[in-house]
Tab-separated table of C-alpha atoms and ligand atoms in Angstrom:
chain	number	residue	atom	x	y	z
D	466	MET	CA	-17.437	34.795	25.724
D	467	SER	CA	-20.133	37.145	24.424
D	468	VAL	CA	-20.853	40.949	24.258
D	469	VAL	CA	-24.278	42.683	24.055
D	470	VAL	CA	-24.587	45.931	21.956
D	471	PRO	CA	-27.889	47.751	22.484
D	472	VAL	CA	-29.470	49.377	19.451
D	473	GLU	CA	-31.959	52.172	20.206
D	474	LEU	CA	-34.145	53.605	17.560
D	475	GLY	CA	-36.689	55.890	19.157
D	476	ALA	CA	-39.141	53.868	21.221
D	477	ARG	CA	-37.762	50.608	19.695
D	478	ARG	CA	-34.723	48.938	21.125
D	479	TYR	CA	-33.063	45.488	20.592
D	480	GLN	CA	-29.777	43.870	21.319
D	481	VAL	CA	-27.127	42.541	19.081
D	482	GLN	CA	-25.465	39.643	20.860
D	483	ILE	CA	-22.078	38.677	19.594
D	484	GLY	CA	-19.879	35.813	20.586
D	485	SER	CA	-19.864	32.075	21.156
D	486	PHE	CA	-23.244	30.583	21.989
D	487	THR	CA	-24.500	27.013	22.544
D	488	PRO	CA	-27.556	26.361	20.261
D	489	GLU	CA	-29.659	26.291	23.486
D	490	ALA	CA	-28.446	29.724	24.479
D	491	VAL	CA	-29.463	31.105	21.038
D	492	ALA	CA	-32.939	29.525	21.459
D	493	GLU	CA	-33.145	31.157	25.026
D	494	ILE	CA	-32.298	34.580	23.597
D	495	LEU	CA	-35.002	34.216	20.905
D	496	THR	CA	-37.612	32.982	23.308
D	497	THR	CA	-36.946	36.098	25.520
D	498	ALA	CA	-36.890	38.454	22.579
D	499	PHE	CA	-40.234	37.205	20.990
D	500	GLY	CA	-42.019	36.754	24.241
D	501	PRO	CA	-45.018	34.457	25.036
D	502	THR	CA	-47.366	35.937	22.412
D	503	VAL	CA	-45.362	34.362	19.528
D	504	THR	CA	-46.757	30.886	18.718
D	505	GLY	CA	-45.295	30.014	15.390
D	506	LEU	CA	-41.743	30.665	14.033
D	507	ALA	CA	-40.606	30.541	10.361
D	508	LEU	CA	-36.990	29.850	10.019
D	509	LEU	CA	-35.997	31.328	6.705
D	510	VAL	CA	-32.539	29.745	5.944
D	511	ASP	CA	-29.932	30.613	3.313
D	512	GLY	CA	-30.025	27.625	0.896
D	513	GLY	CA	-26.145	27.366	0.824
D	514	LEU	CA	-25.881	26.881	4.486
D	515	ALA	CA	-27.055	23.380	4.954
D	516	ALA	CA	-24.227	21.825	2.910
D	517	ARG	CA	-21.518	24.271	4.020
D	518	ALA	CA	-22.215	25.113	7.672
D	519	PRO	CA	-22.287	22.222	10.167
D	520	ARG	CA	-23.253	24.775	12.796
D	521	LEU	CA	-26.780	24.945	11.204
D	522	ALA	CA	-28.271	21.487	11.999
D	523	PRO	CA	-27.764	21.687	15.757
D	524	LEU	CA	-28.981	25.285	15.875
D	525	VAL	CA	-32.075	24.482	13.983
D	526	ALA	CA	-32.702	21.471	16.225
D	527	ALA	CA	-32.396	23.529	19.463
D	528	LEU	CA	-34.751	26.188	18.014
D	529	GLY	CA	-37.226	23.432	17.196
D	530	ALA	CA	-37.028	21.966	20.649
D	531	ARG	CA	-37.345	25.237	22.627
D	532	LEU	CA	-39.511	27.468	20.625
D	533	PRO	CA	-43.213	26.965	19.510
D	534	GLY	CA	-44.373	26.128	16.063
D	535	VAL	CA	-40.953	26.030	14.382
D	536	GLU	CA	-40.810	25.218	10.640
D	537	ARG	CA	-37.883	25.654	8.254
D	538	PHE	CA	-37.920	27.187	4.777
D	539	GLU	CA	-34.894	27.010	2.400
D	540	LEU	CA	-34.287	30.246	0.548
D	541	LEU	CA	-32.060	30.329	-2.639
D	542	ALA	CA	-28.439	30.748	-1.624
D	543	GLY	CA	-27.045	34.191	-1.348
D	544	GLU	CA	-28.130	37.190	-3.530
D	545	ALA	CA	-30.467	34.896	-5.640
D	546	CYS	CA	-33.038	35.020	-2.742
D	547	LYS	CA	-33.333	38.835	-3.091
D	548	SER	CA	-36.025	38.974	-5.699
D	549	LEU	CA	-39.829	39.717	-5.580
D	550	THR	CA	-40.368	36.249	-7.076
D	551	GLU	CA	-38.599	34.616	-4.161
D	552	ILE	CA	-40.477	36.794	-1.649
D	553	GLU	CA	-43.683	35.628	-3.157
D	554	ARG	CA	-42.530	31.990	-2.863
D	555	THR	CA	-41.790	32.524	0.844
D	556	VAL	CA	-44.949	34.486	1.687
D	557	GLU	CA	-47.109	31.869	-0.098
D	558	TRP	CA	-45.325	29.208	1.844
D	559	MET	CA	-45.999	31.073	5.104
D	560	ALA	CA	-49.660	31.504	4.224
D	561	SER	CA	-50.005	27.726	3.350
D	562	ARG	CA	-48.475	26.851	6.718
D	563	GLY	CA	-51.070	28.974	8.440
D	564	TYR	CA	-48.850	31.579	9.983
D	565	ASP	CA	-50.997	34.280	11.593
D	566	ARG	CA	-50.270	37.451	13.422
D	567	ARG	CA	-48.813	35.563	16.306
D	568	GLY	CA	-46.156	34.208	13.955
D	569	ALA	CA	-42.574	35.470	13.639
D	570	VAL	CA	-39.681	35.144	11.263
D	571	VAL	CA	-36.065	34.317	11.952
D	572	GLY	CA	-33.590	34.937	9.101
D	573	ILE	CA	-30.533	32.739	9.210
D	574	GLY	CA	-27.709	33.419	6.728
D	575	GLY	CA	-25.707	36.157	5.175
D	576	GLY	CA	-26.985	39.694	4.537
D	577	ALA	CA	-29.076	38.494	1.520
D	578	ALA	CA	-31.057	35.958	3.530
D	579	THR	CA	-31.507	38.318	6.497
D	580	ASP	CA	-32.616	41.159	4.146
D	581	HIS	CA	-35.151	38.797	2.577
D	582	ALA	CA	-36.323	37.616	5.941
D	583	GLY	CA	-36.714	41.095	7.224
D	584	PHE	CA	-38.636	42.214	4.220
D	585	VAL	CA	-41.015	39.145	4.472
D	586	ALA	CA	-41.645	40.041	8.207
D	587	ALA	CA	-42.268	43.645	7.243
D	588	ILE	CA	-45.022	42.789	4.729
D	589	TYR	CA	-46.593	39.495	5.774
D	590	LEU	CA	-49.900	40.414	7.402
D	591	ARG	CA	-48.716	43.939	7.291
D	592	GLY	CA	-45.790	43.178	9.501
D	593	ILE	CA	-44.883	40.503	12.065
D	594	PRO	CA	-41.829	40.351	14.386
D	595	PHE	CA	-38.522	38.971	13.273
D	596	ALA	CA	-34.976	38.319	14.501
D	597	THR	CA	-31.765	37.456	12.543
D	598	LEU	CA	-28.907	35.038	12.980
D	599	PRO	CA	-26.262	36.509	10.641
D	600	THR	CA	-23.805	33.964	9.417
D	601	THR	CA	-21.302	36.018	7.429
D	602	LEU	CA	-19.024	38.735	8.745
D	603	LEU	CA	-20.693	41.387	6.519
D	604	ALA	CA	-24.146	40.383	7.851
D	605	MET	CA	-22.894	40.520	11.364
D	606	VAL	CA	-21.271	44.029	11.219
D	607	ASP	CA	-23.581	45.748	8.692
D	608	ALA	CA	-26.897	44.161	7.760
D	609	SER	CA	-27.635	43.333	11.534
D	610	VAL	CA	-28.122	47.089	12.422
D	611	GLY	CA	-30.404	49.663	10.988
D	612	GLY	CA	-33.579	47.915	10.021
D	613	LYS	CA	-33.146	48.029	6.316
D	614	THR	CA	-34.745	45.098	4.584
D	615	GLY	CA	-35.612	44.451	0.981
D	616	VAL	CA	-34.736	42.984	-2.442
D	617	ASP	CA	-33.385	43.816	-5.788
D	618	LEU	CA	-35.063	44.600	-9.083
D	619	GLN	CA	-33.650	44.120	-12.654
D	620	ALA	CA	-33.023	47.842	-12.447
D	621	GLY	CA	-30.627	47.735	-9.525
D	622	LYS	CA	-29.993	46.400	-6.107
D	623	ASN	CA	-32.194	47.042	-3.032
D	624	LEU	CA	-34.773	49.110	-4.939
D	625	VAL	CA	-37.598	47.649	-3.090
D	626	GLY	CA	-37.756	47.372	0.622
D	627	ALA	CA	-38.923	48.576	4.026
D	628	PHE	CA	-37.588	49.677	7.378
D	629	HIS	CA	-38.397	47.032	9.928
D	630	GLN	CA	-36.373	46.533	13.045
D	631	PRO	CA	-35.635	43.051	14.469
D	632	ARG	CA	-36.398	41.917	17.942
D	633	ALA	CA	-32.933	40.524	18.378
D	634	VAL	CA	-29.809	39.713	16.469
D	635	VAL	CA	-27.444	36.882	17.534
D	636	ALA	CA	-24.059	36.856	15.771
D	637	ASP	CA	-22.800	33.369	16.564
D	638	LEU	CA	-19.043	33.430	15.602
D	639	ALA	CA	-18.970	29.769	15.126
D	640	PHE	CA	-20.507	30.308	11.773
D	641	LEU	CA	-17.503	32.312	10.546
D	642	ALA	CA	-15.370	29.055	10.730
D	643	THR	CA	-16.966	27.830	7.348
D	644	LEU	CA	-17.116	31.174	5.593
D	645	PRO	CA	-14.928	31.132	2.509
D	646	ALA	CA	-11.854	33.385	3.073
D	647	ARG	CA	-12.775	35.744	0.312
D	648	GLU	CA	-16.214	36.407	1.931
D	649	ARG	CA	-14.453	36.900	5.288
D	650	THR	CA	-11.922	39.336	3.892
D	651	ALA	CA	-14.626	41.277	2.070
D	652	GLY	CA	-16.476	41.651	5.297
D	653	LEU	CA	-13.461	43.214	6.946
D	654	ALA	CA	-13.826	46.209	4.547
D	655	GLU	CA	-16.974	47.340	6.369
D	656	VAL	CA	-15.046	46.884	9.751
D	657	ILE	CA	-12.251	49.070	8.407
D	658	LYS	CA	-14.818	51.606	7.115
D	659	CYS	CA	-15.978	51.983	10.756
D	660	GLY	CA	-12.379	52.605	11.631
D	661	PHE	CA	-12.002	55.404	9.259
D	662	ILE	CA	-15.377	57.098	9.981
D	663	ALA	CA	-15.559	56.791	13.756
D	664	ASP	CA	-13.332	54.307	15.680
D	665	PRO	CA	-9.720	54.604	14.599
D	666	GLU	CA	-8.654	52.013	17.196
D	667	ILE	CA	-10.027	49.533	14.777
D	668	LEU	CA	-7.270	50.426	12.313
D	669	ASP	CA	-4.577	50.240	15.097
D	670	LEU	CA	-5.827	46.846	16.125
D	671	LEU	CA	-5.842	45.468	12.604
D	672	GLU	CA	-2.377	46.925	11.913
D	673	SER	CA	-0.815	45.409	15.004
D	674	SER	CA	-2.418	41.921	14.311
D	675	GLY	CA	-0.920	39.171	12.237
D	676	PRO	CA	-2.764	37.902	9.128
D	677	GLU	CA	-4.839	35.574	11.129
D	678	LEU	CA	-7.241	37.346	13.471
D	679	SER	CA	-7.635	35.649	16.786
D	680	ALA	CA	-11.099	34.835	18.112
D	681	GLU	CA	-10.732	37.498	20.716
D	682	LEU	CA	-9.773	40.159	18.184
D	683	THR	CA	-12.514	39.004	15.866
D	684	LEU	CA	-15.170	39.511	18.713
D	685	ASP	CA	-13.628	42.896	19.554
D	686	LEU	CA	-13.604	44.144	15.985
D	687	ILE	CA	-17.234	42.957	15.245
D	688	THR	CA	-18.430	44.588	18.539
D	689	ARG	CA	-16.637	47.913	17.582
D	690	ALA	CA	-18.122	47.908	14.141
D	691	VAL	CA	-21.744	47.156	15.360
D	692	ARG	CA	-21.328	49.858	18.052
D	693	VAL	CA	-20.326	52.420	15.419
D	694	LYS	CA	-23.314	51.507	13.160
D	695	ALA	CA	-25.685	51.369	16.162
D	696	GLU	CA	-24.570	54.885	17.271
D	697	VAL	CA	-24.992	56.309	13.810
D	698	VAL	CA	-28.386	54.820	12.999
D	699	ALA	CA	-29.633	55.703	16.489
D	700	ALA	CA	-28.843	59.290	15.750
D	701	ASP	CA	-30.538	59.013	12.318
D	702	GLU	CA	-32.852	56.147	11.688
D	703	THR	CA	-34.038	57.032	8.149
D	704	GLU	CA	-30.975	58.564	6.493
D	705	GLY	CA	-31.738	62.269	6.858
D	706	GLY	CA	-28.298	63.190	8.056
D	707	ARG	CA	-25.563	61.528	10.150
D	708	ARG	CA	-26.329	58.078	8.624
D	709	ALA	CA	-24.791	59.421	5.369
D	710	ILE	CA	-21.293	58.807	6.892
D	711	LEU	CA	-21.867	55.166	6.512
D	712	ASN	CA	-21.640	55.640	2.812
D	713	PHE	CA	-17.849	56.369	2.970
D	714	GLY	CA	-16.315	54.359	0.144
D	715	HIS	CA	-19.694	53.475	-1.161
D	716	THR	CA	-20.375	56.079	-3.810
D	717	ILE	CA	-17.465	54.987	-5.926
D	718	GLY	CA	-17.641	51.488	-4.561
D	719	HIS	CA	-21.207	50.869	-5.755
D	720	ALA	CA	-20.151	52.170	-9.239
D	721	LEU	CA	-17.275	49.729	-9.331
D	722	GLU	CA	-19.467	46.859	-8.040
D	723	ALA	CA	-22.112	47.391	-10.647
D	724	ALA	CA	-19.620	47.868	-13.527
D	725	SER	CA	-17.934	44.640	-12.582
D	726	GLY	CA	-21.329	42.984	-13.100
D	727	TYR	CA	-21.039	42.031	-9.345
D	728	GLU	CA	-17.913	40.005	-9.881
D	729	LEU	CA	-16.439	42.192	-7.145
D	730	LEU	CA	-17.848	41.427	-3.712
D	731	HIS	CA	-19.456	44.362	-1.975
D	732	GLY	CA	-16.657	44.663	0.610
D	733	GLU	CA	-14.041	44.434	-2.080
D	734	ALA	CA	-15.764	47.352	-4.115
D	735	VAL	CA	-15.985	49.339	-0.739
D	736	ALA	CA	-12.271	48.824	-0.181
D	737	LEU	CA	-11.500	50.288	-3.589
D	738	GLY	CA	-14.075	53.099	-3.006
D	739	MET	CA	-12.410	53.988	0.287
D	740	VAL	CA	-8.978	54.254	-1.467
D	741	ALA	CA	-10.460	56.371	-4.133
D	742	ALA	CA	-12.260	58.742	-1.671
D	743	LEU	CA	-9.053	59.137	0.332
D	744	ASP	CA	-7.090	59.903	-2.803
D	745	LEU	CA	-9.613	62.415	-3.924
D	746	GLY	CA	-9.682	63.938	-0.398
D	747	ALA	CA	-5.894	64.257	-0.548
D	748	ALA	CA	-6.111	65.908	-4.102
D	749	MET	CA	-8.798	68.359	-2.901
D	750	GLY	CA	-6.877	69.245	0.348
D	751	ILE	CA	-9.500	67.635	2.595
D	752	GLY	CA	-7.208	65.006	4.065
D	753	PRO	CA	-3.486	64.064	4.097
D	754	PRO	CA	-2.047	61.660	1.546
D	755	GLU	CA	-0.639	59.526	4.307
D	756	LEU	CA	-4.249	58.359	5.113
D	757	ALA	CA	-4.704	56.986	1.638
D	758	ALA	CA	-1.245	55.353	1.918
D	759	ARG	CA	-2.375	53.840	5.222
D	760	ALA	CA	-5.545	52.390	3.789
D	761	ARG	CA	-3.594	50.846	0.892
D	762	ALA	CA	-1.072	49.261	3.259
D	763	LEU	CA	-3.624	47.927	5.672
D	764	MET	CA	-6.187	46.667	3.235
D	765	GLY	CA	-3.480	45.288	0.827
D	766	ARG	CA	-1.980	43.250	3.705
D	767	LEU	CA	-5.368	41.779	4.482
D	768	GLY	CA	-5.986	40.742	0.817
D	769	LEU	CA	-8.324	43.449	-0.169
D	770	PRO	CA	-8.071	45.092	-3.589
D	771	THR	CA	-6.722	48.639	-3.467
D	772	ASP	CA	-5.798	49.384	-7.163
D	773	ALA	CA	-8.755	51.744	-7.515
D	774	ALA	CA	-7.052	54.298	-9.880
D	775	ARG	CA	-6.484	51.507	-12.383
D	776	ARG	CA	-10.143	50.432	-12.385
D	777	LEU	CA	-11.698	53.838	-12.619
D	778	ASP	CA	-12.670	54.995	-16.055
D	779	ALA	CA	-15.407	57.201	-17.556
D	780	GLY	CA	-17.654	54.145	-18.078
D	781	VAL	CA	-17.562	53.182	-14.493
D	782	LEU	CA	-17.926	56.735	-13.221
D	783	ALA	CA	-20.994	57.309	-15.498
D	784	ARG	CA	-22.715	55.144	-12.918
D	785	LEU	CA	-22.200	57.872	-10.283
D	786	SER	CA	-24.901	59.937	-11.998
D	787	VAL	CA	-27.456	57.199	-11.311
D	788	ASP	CA	-26.421	56.811	-7.726
D	789	LYS	CA	-29.423	56.293	-5.482
D	790	LYS	CA	-28.044	58.805	-2.913
D	791	ARG	CA	-27.841	61.561	-5.502
D	792	ARG	CA	-29.969	64.750	-5.037
D	793	GLY	CA	-30.464	66.483	-8.222
D	794	ASN	CA	-26.983	66.978	-9.779
D	795	GLN	CA	-25.333	66.853	-6.454
D	796	ILE	CA	-23.749	63.785	-4.785
D	797	ARG	CA	-23.192	64.073	-1.030
D	798	PHE	CA	-19.640	62.609	-0.974
D	799	VAL	CA	-18.157	61.424	2.278
D	800	PHE	CA	-14.572	62.460	2.932
D	801	CYS	CA	-12.276	61.292	5.659
D	802	PRO	CA	-9.976	64.116	6.742
D	803	ALA	CA	-8.389	62.041	9.568
D	804	ALA	CA	-8.844	58.553	10.879
D	805	GLY	CA	-12.136	58.555	12.820
D	806	GLN	CA	-13.516	61.727	11.263
D	807	THR	CA	-15.774	62.479	8.324
D	808	ARG	CA	-16.712	65.538	6.291
D	809	LEU	CA	-19.669	65.594	3.866
D	810	VAL	CA	-19.331	67.712	0.783
D	811	ASP	CA	-21.935	68.198	-1.988
D	812	VAL	CA	-20.080	67.801	-5.101
D	813	GLY	CA	-21.591	68.112	-8.596
D	814	ALA	CA	-21.677	64.619	-10.305
D	815	ALA	CA	-19.860	65.834	-13.438
D	816	ASP	CA	-17.269	67.595	-11.193
D	817	LEU	CA	-16.758	64.548	-9.219
D	818	VAL	CA	-16.240	62.416	-12.297
D	819	ALA	CA	-13.738	64.992	-13.650
D	820	ARG	CA	-11.746	65.056	-10.304
D	821	VAL	CA	-11.663	61.358	-9.937
D	822	LEU	CA	-10.508	60.875	-13.467
D	823	ALA	CA	-7.928	63.659	-13.068
D	824	LYS	CA	-6.608	61.777	-10.029
D	825	ALA	CA	-6.768	58.441	-11.751
M	1743	NAD	N1	-29.825	45.586	5.476
M	1743	NAD	C1	-28.633	46.153	5.535
M	1743	NAD	O1	-28.431	47.153	6.178
M	1743	NAD	C2	-27.504	45.587	4.678
M	1743	NAD	C3	-26.225	46.054	4.871
M	1743	NAD	C4	-25.183	45.564	4.167
M	1743	NAD	C5	-25.406	44.560	3.195
M	1743	NAD	N2	-26.650	44.148	3.006
M	1743	NAD	C6	-26.954	43.111	2.010
M	1743	NAD	O2	-26.286	41.969	2.337
M	1743	NAD	C7	-26.029	41.202	1.184
M	1743	NAD	C8	-24.637	40.684	1.217
M	1743	NAD	O3	-24.509	39.943	2.267
M	1743	NAD	P1	-23.333	38.810	2.484
M	1743	NAD	O4	-22.028	39.451	2.147
M	1743	NAD	O5	-23.488	38.284	3.744
M	1743	NAD	O6	-23.567	37.833	1.275
M	1743	NAD	P2	-24.576	36.666	1.066
M	1743	NAD	O7	-25.667	36.754	2.015
M	1743	NAD	O8	-24.851	36.679	-0.415
M	1743	NAD	O9	-23.791	35.321	1.471
M	1743	NAD	C9	-22.668	35.099	0.620
M	1743	NAD	C10	-22.426	33.537	0.389
M	1743	NAD	O10	-21.978	32.952	1.695
M	1743	NAD	C11	-22.691	31.779	1.937
M	1743	NAD	N3	-22.693	31.719	3.413
M	1743	NAD	C12	-23.369	32.439	4.353
M	1743	NAD	N4	-22.974	32.057	5.552
M	1743	NAD	C13	-22.077	31.140	5.448
M	1743	NAD	C14	-21.294	30.349	6.395
M	1743	NAD	N5	-21.362	30.653	7.707
M	1743	NAD	N6	-20.464	29.451	5.908
M	1743	NAD	C15	-20.344	29.206	4.599
M	1743	NAD	N7	-20.991	29.864	3.686
M	1743	NAD	C16	-21.933	30.842	4.076
M	1743	NAD	C17	-24.033	32.045	1.337
M	1743	NAD	O11	-24.746	30.853	1.083
M	1743	NAD	C18	-23.680	32.838	0.083
M	1743	NAD	O12	-23.372	31.997	-0.933
M	1743	NAD	C19	-26.323	42.126	-0.017
M	1743	NAD	O13	-27.540	41.707	-0.584
M	1743	NAD	C20	-26.477	43.450	0.550
M	1743	NAD	O14	-27.304	44.307	-0.077
M	1743	NAD	C21	-27.677	44.669	3.742
């Protein structure tokens, strides 16, 4: 059971394959994607996976048996791998192992590992091919599409990076079996975001499902979310216009995430940011209050936090004025006037803070 979603960005195109795969099938997909010119493959693996995901060992064995010059390198687990120091450790290792321009990278792990691997592929020898095997729900639905790669600085998240498109992405759903429930639920927030901005059937499907999502529904939801993101980034690869809609829930979400010292997972912060954006839209006459109520009910039932008003104070909102997406004093804020629709409104940062606080 698998689905292929094509991603087309100008002349470049690749496929996101989502479903249940044997390790040999994953190896076959990568062999085809890289082609015969690739003669050495660096598997950059999230350091937390070996102990937690039994799926990893057979996969690595199959890749080693089917692909040329396979070697494995352990990254630090999760976000800790997203630093320039860790990038240096990886590229020094690649150089010491003799990877040349016929080499390629495969990132295996959550969004942190795949962002790290993509950035290594973007800069090593000025760019070599890469593919990703995302192992978290968030990495499958979000980090897998769009070609953003990079790492964090002390000054903030994702401040250094490059656009570099993968040759292939294989989202092997077997990995989700070992993902901690909190991580899985947080990943659902990005799926729900895709429902609000473009595919309202996602919301209907989640509302009519029980708390445990069946394998079939999980496949359907991931496919829908990947399609939404693929469609949006194909229309706007470098964030000039339409891609801004993907920031729904993120402007306030990022502020909450940073203010929590990253105690909140990204998806949890986005859930709160979506509730706040829908509340604000209702207060400004841009959307109906029922939509905010719908978001609260759905996300609350799934175990996502929705008490945005309680958490928003002037200290949190001060962070809006250092938002990366800000232009001058204006923030391009994404509103959702109806399920599946968006409206971008340039709001003055101070005005936005005042309006959110008035609502809170
Ligand atoms: N490039 C993009 O477009 C894009 C989009 C969204 C997010 N991101 C980035 O993705 C990162 C967040 O990704 P994430 O939510 O996947 O978190 P993560 O990569 O930090 O992984 C979370 C934790 O889950 C563990 N893990 C991963 N897969 C597992 C599995 N199958 N079983 C058990 N444990 C597993 C990891 O070891 C880690 O401890 C952030 O750095 C964010 O900036 C990038």
